[in-house]
PDB file of C-alpha atoms in Angstrom:
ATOM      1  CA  UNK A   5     136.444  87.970  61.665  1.00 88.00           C
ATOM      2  CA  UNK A   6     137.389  90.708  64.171  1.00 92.00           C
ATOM      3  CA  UNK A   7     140.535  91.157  62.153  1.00 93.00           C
ATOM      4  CA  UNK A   8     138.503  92.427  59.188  1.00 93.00           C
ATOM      5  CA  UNK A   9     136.606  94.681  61.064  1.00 94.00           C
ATOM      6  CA  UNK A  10     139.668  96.142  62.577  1.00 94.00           C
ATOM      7  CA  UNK A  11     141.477  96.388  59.409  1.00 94.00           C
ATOM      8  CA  UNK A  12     138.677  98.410  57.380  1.00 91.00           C
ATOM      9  CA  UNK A  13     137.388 100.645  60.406  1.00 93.00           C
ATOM     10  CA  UNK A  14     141.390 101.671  60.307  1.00 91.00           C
ATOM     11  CA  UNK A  15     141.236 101.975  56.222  1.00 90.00           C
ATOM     12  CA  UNK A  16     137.887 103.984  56.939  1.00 87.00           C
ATOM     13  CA  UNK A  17     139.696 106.389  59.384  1.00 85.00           C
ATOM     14  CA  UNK A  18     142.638 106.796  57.456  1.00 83.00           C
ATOM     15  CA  UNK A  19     141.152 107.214  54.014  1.00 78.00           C
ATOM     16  CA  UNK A  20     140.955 110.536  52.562  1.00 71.00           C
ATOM     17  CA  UNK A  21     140.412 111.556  49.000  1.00 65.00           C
ATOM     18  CA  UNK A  22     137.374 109.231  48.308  1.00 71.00           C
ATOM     19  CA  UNK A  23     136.674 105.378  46.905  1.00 74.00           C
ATOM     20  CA  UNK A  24     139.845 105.983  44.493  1.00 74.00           C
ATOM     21  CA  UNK A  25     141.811 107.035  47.450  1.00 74.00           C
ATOM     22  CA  UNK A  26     140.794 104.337  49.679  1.00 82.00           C
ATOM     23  CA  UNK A  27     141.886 101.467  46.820  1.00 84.00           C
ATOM     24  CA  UNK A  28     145.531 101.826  47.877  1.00 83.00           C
ATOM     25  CA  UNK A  29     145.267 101.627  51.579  1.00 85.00           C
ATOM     26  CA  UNK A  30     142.552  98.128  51.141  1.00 89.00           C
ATOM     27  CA  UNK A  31     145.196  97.029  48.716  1.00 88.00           C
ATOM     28  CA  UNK A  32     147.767  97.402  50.999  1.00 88.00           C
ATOM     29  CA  UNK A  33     146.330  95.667  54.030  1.00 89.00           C
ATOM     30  CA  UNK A  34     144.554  93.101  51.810  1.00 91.00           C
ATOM     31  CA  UNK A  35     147.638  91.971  49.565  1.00 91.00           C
ATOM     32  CA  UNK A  36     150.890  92.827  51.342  1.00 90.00           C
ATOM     33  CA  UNK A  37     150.154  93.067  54.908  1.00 93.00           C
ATOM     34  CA  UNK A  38     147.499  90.605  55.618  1.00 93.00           C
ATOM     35  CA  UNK A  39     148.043  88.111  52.500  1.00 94.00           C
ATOM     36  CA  UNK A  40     144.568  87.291  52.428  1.00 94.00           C
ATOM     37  CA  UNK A  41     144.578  87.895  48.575  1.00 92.00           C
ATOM     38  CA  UNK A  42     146.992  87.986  45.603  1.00 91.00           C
ATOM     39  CA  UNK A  43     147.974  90.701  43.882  1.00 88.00           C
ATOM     40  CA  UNK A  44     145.948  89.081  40.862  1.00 87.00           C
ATOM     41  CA  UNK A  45     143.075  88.452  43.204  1.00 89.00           C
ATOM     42  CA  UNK A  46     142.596  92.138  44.359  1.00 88.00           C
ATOM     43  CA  UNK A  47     142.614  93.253  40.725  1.00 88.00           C
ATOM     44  CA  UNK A  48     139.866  91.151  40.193  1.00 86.00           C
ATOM     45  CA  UNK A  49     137.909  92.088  42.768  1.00 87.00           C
ATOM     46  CA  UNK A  50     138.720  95.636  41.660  1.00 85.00           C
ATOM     47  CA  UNK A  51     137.241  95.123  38.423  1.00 84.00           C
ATOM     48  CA  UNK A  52     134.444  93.765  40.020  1.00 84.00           C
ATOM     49  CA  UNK A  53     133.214  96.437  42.070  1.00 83.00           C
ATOM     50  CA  UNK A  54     133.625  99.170  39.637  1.00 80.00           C
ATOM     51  CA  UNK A  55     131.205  97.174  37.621  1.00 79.00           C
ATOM     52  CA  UNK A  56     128.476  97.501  39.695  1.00 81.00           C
ATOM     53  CA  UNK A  57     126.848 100.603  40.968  1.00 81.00           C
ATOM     54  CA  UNK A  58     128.098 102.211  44.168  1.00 80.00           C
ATOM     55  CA  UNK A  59     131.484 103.775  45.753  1.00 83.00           C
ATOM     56  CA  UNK A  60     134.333 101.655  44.372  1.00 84.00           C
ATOM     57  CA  UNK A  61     135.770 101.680  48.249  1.00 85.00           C
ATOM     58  CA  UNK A  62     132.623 100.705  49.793  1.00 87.00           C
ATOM     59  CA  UNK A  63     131.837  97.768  47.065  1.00 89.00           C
ATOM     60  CA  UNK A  64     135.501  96.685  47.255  1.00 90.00           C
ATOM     61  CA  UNK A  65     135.244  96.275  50.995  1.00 91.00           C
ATOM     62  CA  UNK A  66     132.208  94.483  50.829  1.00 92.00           C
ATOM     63  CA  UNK A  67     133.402  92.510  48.319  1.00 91.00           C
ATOM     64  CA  UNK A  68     136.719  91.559  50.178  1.00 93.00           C
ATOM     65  CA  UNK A  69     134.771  90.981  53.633  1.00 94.00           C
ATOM     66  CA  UNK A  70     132.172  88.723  51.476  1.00 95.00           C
ATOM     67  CA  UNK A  71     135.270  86.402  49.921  1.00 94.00           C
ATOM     68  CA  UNK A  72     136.583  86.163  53.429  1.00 95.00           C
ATOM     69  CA  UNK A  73     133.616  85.099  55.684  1.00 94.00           C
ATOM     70  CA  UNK A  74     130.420  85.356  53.250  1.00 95.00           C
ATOM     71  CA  UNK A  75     127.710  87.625  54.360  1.00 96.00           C
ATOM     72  CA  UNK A  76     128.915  88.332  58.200  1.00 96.00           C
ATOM     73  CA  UNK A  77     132.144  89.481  56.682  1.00 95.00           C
ATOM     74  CA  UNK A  78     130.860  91.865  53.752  1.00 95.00           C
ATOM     75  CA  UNK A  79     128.546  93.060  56.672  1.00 96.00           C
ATOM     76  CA  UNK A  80     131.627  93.657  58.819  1.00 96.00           C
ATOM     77  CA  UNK A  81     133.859  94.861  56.321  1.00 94.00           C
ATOM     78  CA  UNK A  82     131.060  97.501  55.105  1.00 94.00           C
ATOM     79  CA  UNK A  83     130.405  98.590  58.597  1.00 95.00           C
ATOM     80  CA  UNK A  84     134.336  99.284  59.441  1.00 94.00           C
ATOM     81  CA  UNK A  85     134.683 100.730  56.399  1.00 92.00           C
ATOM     82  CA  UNK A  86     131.708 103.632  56.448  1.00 92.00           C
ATOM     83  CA  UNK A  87     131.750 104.031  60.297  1.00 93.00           C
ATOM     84  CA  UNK A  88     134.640 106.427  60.522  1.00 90.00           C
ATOM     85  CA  UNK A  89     133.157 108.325  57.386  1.00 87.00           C
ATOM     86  CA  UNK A  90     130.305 109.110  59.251  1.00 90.00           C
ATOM     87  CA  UNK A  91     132.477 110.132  62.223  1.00 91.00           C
ATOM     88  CA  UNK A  92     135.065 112.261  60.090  1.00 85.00           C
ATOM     89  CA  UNK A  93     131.692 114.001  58.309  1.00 85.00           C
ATOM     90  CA  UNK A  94     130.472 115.341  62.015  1.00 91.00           C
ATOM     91  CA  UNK A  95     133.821 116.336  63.053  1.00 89.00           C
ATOM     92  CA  UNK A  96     135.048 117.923  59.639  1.00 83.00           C
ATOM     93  CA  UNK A  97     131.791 119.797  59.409  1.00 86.00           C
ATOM     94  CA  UNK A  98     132.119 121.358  62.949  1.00 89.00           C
ATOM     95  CA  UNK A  99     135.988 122.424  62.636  1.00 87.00           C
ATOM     96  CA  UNK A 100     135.179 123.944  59.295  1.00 82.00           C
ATOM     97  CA  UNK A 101     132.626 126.050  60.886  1.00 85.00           C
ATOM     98  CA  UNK A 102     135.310 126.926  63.817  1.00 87.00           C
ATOM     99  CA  UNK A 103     138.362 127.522  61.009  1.00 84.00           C
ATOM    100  CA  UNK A 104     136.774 129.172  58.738  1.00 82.00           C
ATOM    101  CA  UNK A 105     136.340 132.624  60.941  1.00 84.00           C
ATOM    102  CA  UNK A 106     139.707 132.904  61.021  1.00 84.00           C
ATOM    103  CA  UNK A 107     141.274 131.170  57.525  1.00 82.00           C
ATOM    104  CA  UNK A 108     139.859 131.350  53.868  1.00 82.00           C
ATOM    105  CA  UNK A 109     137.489 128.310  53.455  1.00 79.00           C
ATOM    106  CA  UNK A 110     138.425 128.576  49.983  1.00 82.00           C
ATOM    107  CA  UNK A 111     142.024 128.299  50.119  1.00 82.00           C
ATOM    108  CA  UNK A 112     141.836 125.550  52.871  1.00 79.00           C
ATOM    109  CA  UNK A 113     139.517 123.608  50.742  1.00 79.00           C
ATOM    110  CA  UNK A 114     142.099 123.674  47.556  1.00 82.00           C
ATOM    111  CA  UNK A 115     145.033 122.559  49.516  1.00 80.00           C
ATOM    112  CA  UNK A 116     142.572 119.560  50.771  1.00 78.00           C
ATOM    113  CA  UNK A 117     141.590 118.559  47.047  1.00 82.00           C
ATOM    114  CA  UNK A 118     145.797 118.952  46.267  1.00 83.00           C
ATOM    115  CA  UNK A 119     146.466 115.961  49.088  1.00 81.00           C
ATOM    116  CA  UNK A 120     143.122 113.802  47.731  1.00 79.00           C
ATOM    117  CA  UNK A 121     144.569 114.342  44.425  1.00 84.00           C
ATOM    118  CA  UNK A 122     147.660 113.013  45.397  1.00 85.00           C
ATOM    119  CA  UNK A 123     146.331 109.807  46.937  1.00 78.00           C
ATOM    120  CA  UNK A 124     144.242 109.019  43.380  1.00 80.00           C
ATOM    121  CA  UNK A 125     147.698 109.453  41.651  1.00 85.00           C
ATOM    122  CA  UNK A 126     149.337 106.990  43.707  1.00 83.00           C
ATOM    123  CA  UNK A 127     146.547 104.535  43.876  1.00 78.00           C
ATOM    124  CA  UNK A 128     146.051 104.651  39.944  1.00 83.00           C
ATOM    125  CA  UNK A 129     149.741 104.333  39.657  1.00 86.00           C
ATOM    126  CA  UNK A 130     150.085 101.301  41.384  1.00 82.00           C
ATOM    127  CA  UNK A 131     146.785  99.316  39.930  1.00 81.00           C
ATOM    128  CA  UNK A 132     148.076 100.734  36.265  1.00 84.00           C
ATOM    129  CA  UNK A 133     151.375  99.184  36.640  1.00 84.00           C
ATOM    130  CA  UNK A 134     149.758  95.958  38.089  1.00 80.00           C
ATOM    131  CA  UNK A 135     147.259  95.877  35.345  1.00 81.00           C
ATOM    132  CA  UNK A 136     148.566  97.260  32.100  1.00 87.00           C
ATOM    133  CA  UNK A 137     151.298  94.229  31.292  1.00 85.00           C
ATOM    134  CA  UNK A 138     151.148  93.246  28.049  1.00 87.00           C
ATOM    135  CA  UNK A 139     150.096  94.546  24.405  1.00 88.00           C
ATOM    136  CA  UNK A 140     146.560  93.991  24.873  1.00 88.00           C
ATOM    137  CA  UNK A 141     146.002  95.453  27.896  1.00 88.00           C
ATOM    138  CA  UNK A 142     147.565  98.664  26.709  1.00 91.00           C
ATOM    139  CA  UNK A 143     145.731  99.044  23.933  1.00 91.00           C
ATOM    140  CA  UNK A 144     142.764  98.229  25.857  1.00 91.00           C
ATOM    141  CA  UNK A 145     143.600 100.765  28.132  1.00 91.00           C
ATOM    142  CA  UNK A 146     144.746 103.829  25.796  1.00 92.00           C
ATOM    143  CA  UNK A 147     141.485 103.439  24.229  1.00 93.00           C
ATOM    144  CA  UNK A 148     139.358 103.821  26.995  1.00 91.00           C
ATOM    145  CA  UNK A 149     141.369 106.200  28.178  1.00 91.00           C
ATOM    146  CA  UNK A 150     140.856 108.545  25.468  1.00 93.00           C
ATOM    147  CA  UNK A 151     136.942 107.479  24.785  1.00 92.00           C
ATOM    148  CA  UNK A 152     136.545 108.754  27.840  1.00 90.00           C
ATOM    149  CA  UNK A 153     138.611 112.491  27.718  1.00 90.00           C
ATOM    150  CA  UNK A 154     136.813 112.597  24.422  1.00 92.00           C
ATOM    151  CA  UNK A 155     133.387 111.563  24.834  1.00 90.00           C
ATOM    152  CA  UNK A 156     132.144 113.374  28.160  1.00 83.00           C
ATOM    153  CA  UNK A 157     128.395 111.788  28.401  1.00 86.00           C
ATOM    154  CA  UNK A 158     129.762 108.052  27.505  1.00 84.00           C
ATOM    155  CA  UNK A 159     128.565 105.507  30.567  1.00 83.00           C
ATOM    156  CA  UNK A 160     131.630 103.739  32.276  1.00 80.00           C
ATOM    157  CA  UNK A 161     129.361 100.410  31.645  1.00 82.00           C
ATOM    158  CA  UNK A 162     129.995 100.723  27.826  1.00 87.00           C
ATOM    159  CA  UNK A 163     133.537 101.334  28.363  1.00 87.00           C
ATOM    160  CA  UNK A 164     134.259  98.000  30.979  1.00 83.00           C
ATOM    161  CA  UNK A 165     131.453  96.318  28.988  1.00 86.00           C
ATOM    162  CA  UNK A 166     133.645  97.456  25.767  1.00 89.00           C
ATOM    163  CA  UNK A 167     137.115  96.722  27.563  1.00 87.00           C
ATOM    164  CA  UNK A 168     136.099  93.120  28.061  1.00 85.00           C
ATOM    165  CA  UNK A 169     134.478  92.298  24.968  1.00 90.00           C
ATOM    166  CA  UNK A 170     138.067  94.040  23.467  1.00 90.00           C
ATOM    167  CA  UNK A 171     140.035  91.964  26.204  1.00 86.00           C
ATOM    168  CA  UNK A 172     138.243  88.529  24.754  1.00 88.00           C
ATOM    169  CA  UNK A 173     138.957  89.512  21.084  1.00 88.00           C
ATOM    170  CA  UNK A 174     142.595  90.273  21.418  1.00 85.00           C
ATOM    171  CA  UNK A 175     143.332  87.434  23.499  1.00 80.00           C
ATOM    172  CA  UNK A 176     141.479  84.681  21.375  1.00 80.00           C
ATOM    173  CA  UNK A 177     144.247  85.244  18.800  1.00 72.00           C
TER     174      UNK A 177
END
């Protein structure tokens, strides 16, 4: 149980760029390091936690811990996963505020969001090329895709709520 622990306190230190950017790193040490999990089985999971409410890292962990050892485990794996956050806050916050009189906050701040945005890319890369693999599931996803560009105030429930009721349809036949 340590193991987990270990492995999501490292996830938590390392992951920058938010949930999104977090999915890559847990998918690494869950699935091809660790073997705990399939491929198949993280997806799952995946879908899981961005169905309920809450940071798709920090439900994924507690997910993954929760599979793994039931209730000690999600309690572990939510605990190594948020503890370096709240370390990484403190220190961030306080070199900032030292930076900052001599650098633009500004420009230091977009070349940040150009690195986070880099570690979304890669992590919805690699779940869209594990997920999208057959007719269905592309037109599942194109759809979604563009409900949400085009309609701005639409709920991500309706749109996994819609992309499994869609998934069941095209499937049955």
């Amino acid at each position: 149980m340590i193991e987990v622990f270990l492995t999501f306190l490292k996830i938590g230190l390392i992951a920058f760029g938010g949930g999104y950017g977090a999915i890559g790193l847990i998918q690494d040490e869950v699935v091809q390091i660790h073997h705990w999990f399939t491929q198949q089985e993280f997806l799952d999971f995946l879908s899981i936690a961005q169905m309920t409410p809450g940071p798709i890292g920090l439900n994924t962990s507690t997910f993954i811990g929760y599979k793994l050892y039931g209730f000690v485990g999600a309690l572990l794996a939510t605990t190594g996963f948020i503890l370096p956050s709240i370390l990484w806050v403190y220190v961030l916050l306080k070199t900032l505020k030292l930076i900052t009189r001599f650098i633009d906050e500004k420009r230091l701040i977009g070349a940040l969001k150009g690195a986070a945005l880099v570690l979304i890319l890669v992590a919805t890369y690699r779940i869209g090329s594990a997920s999208i693999i057959n007719l269905s599931s592309t037109l599942i996803f194109a759809c979604a895709f563009l409900l949400l560009i085009f309609l701005k105030r639409l709920s991500p429930i309706w749109i996994i709520l819609g992309g499994g009721l869609a998934g069941i349809l095209l499937n049955a036949f």
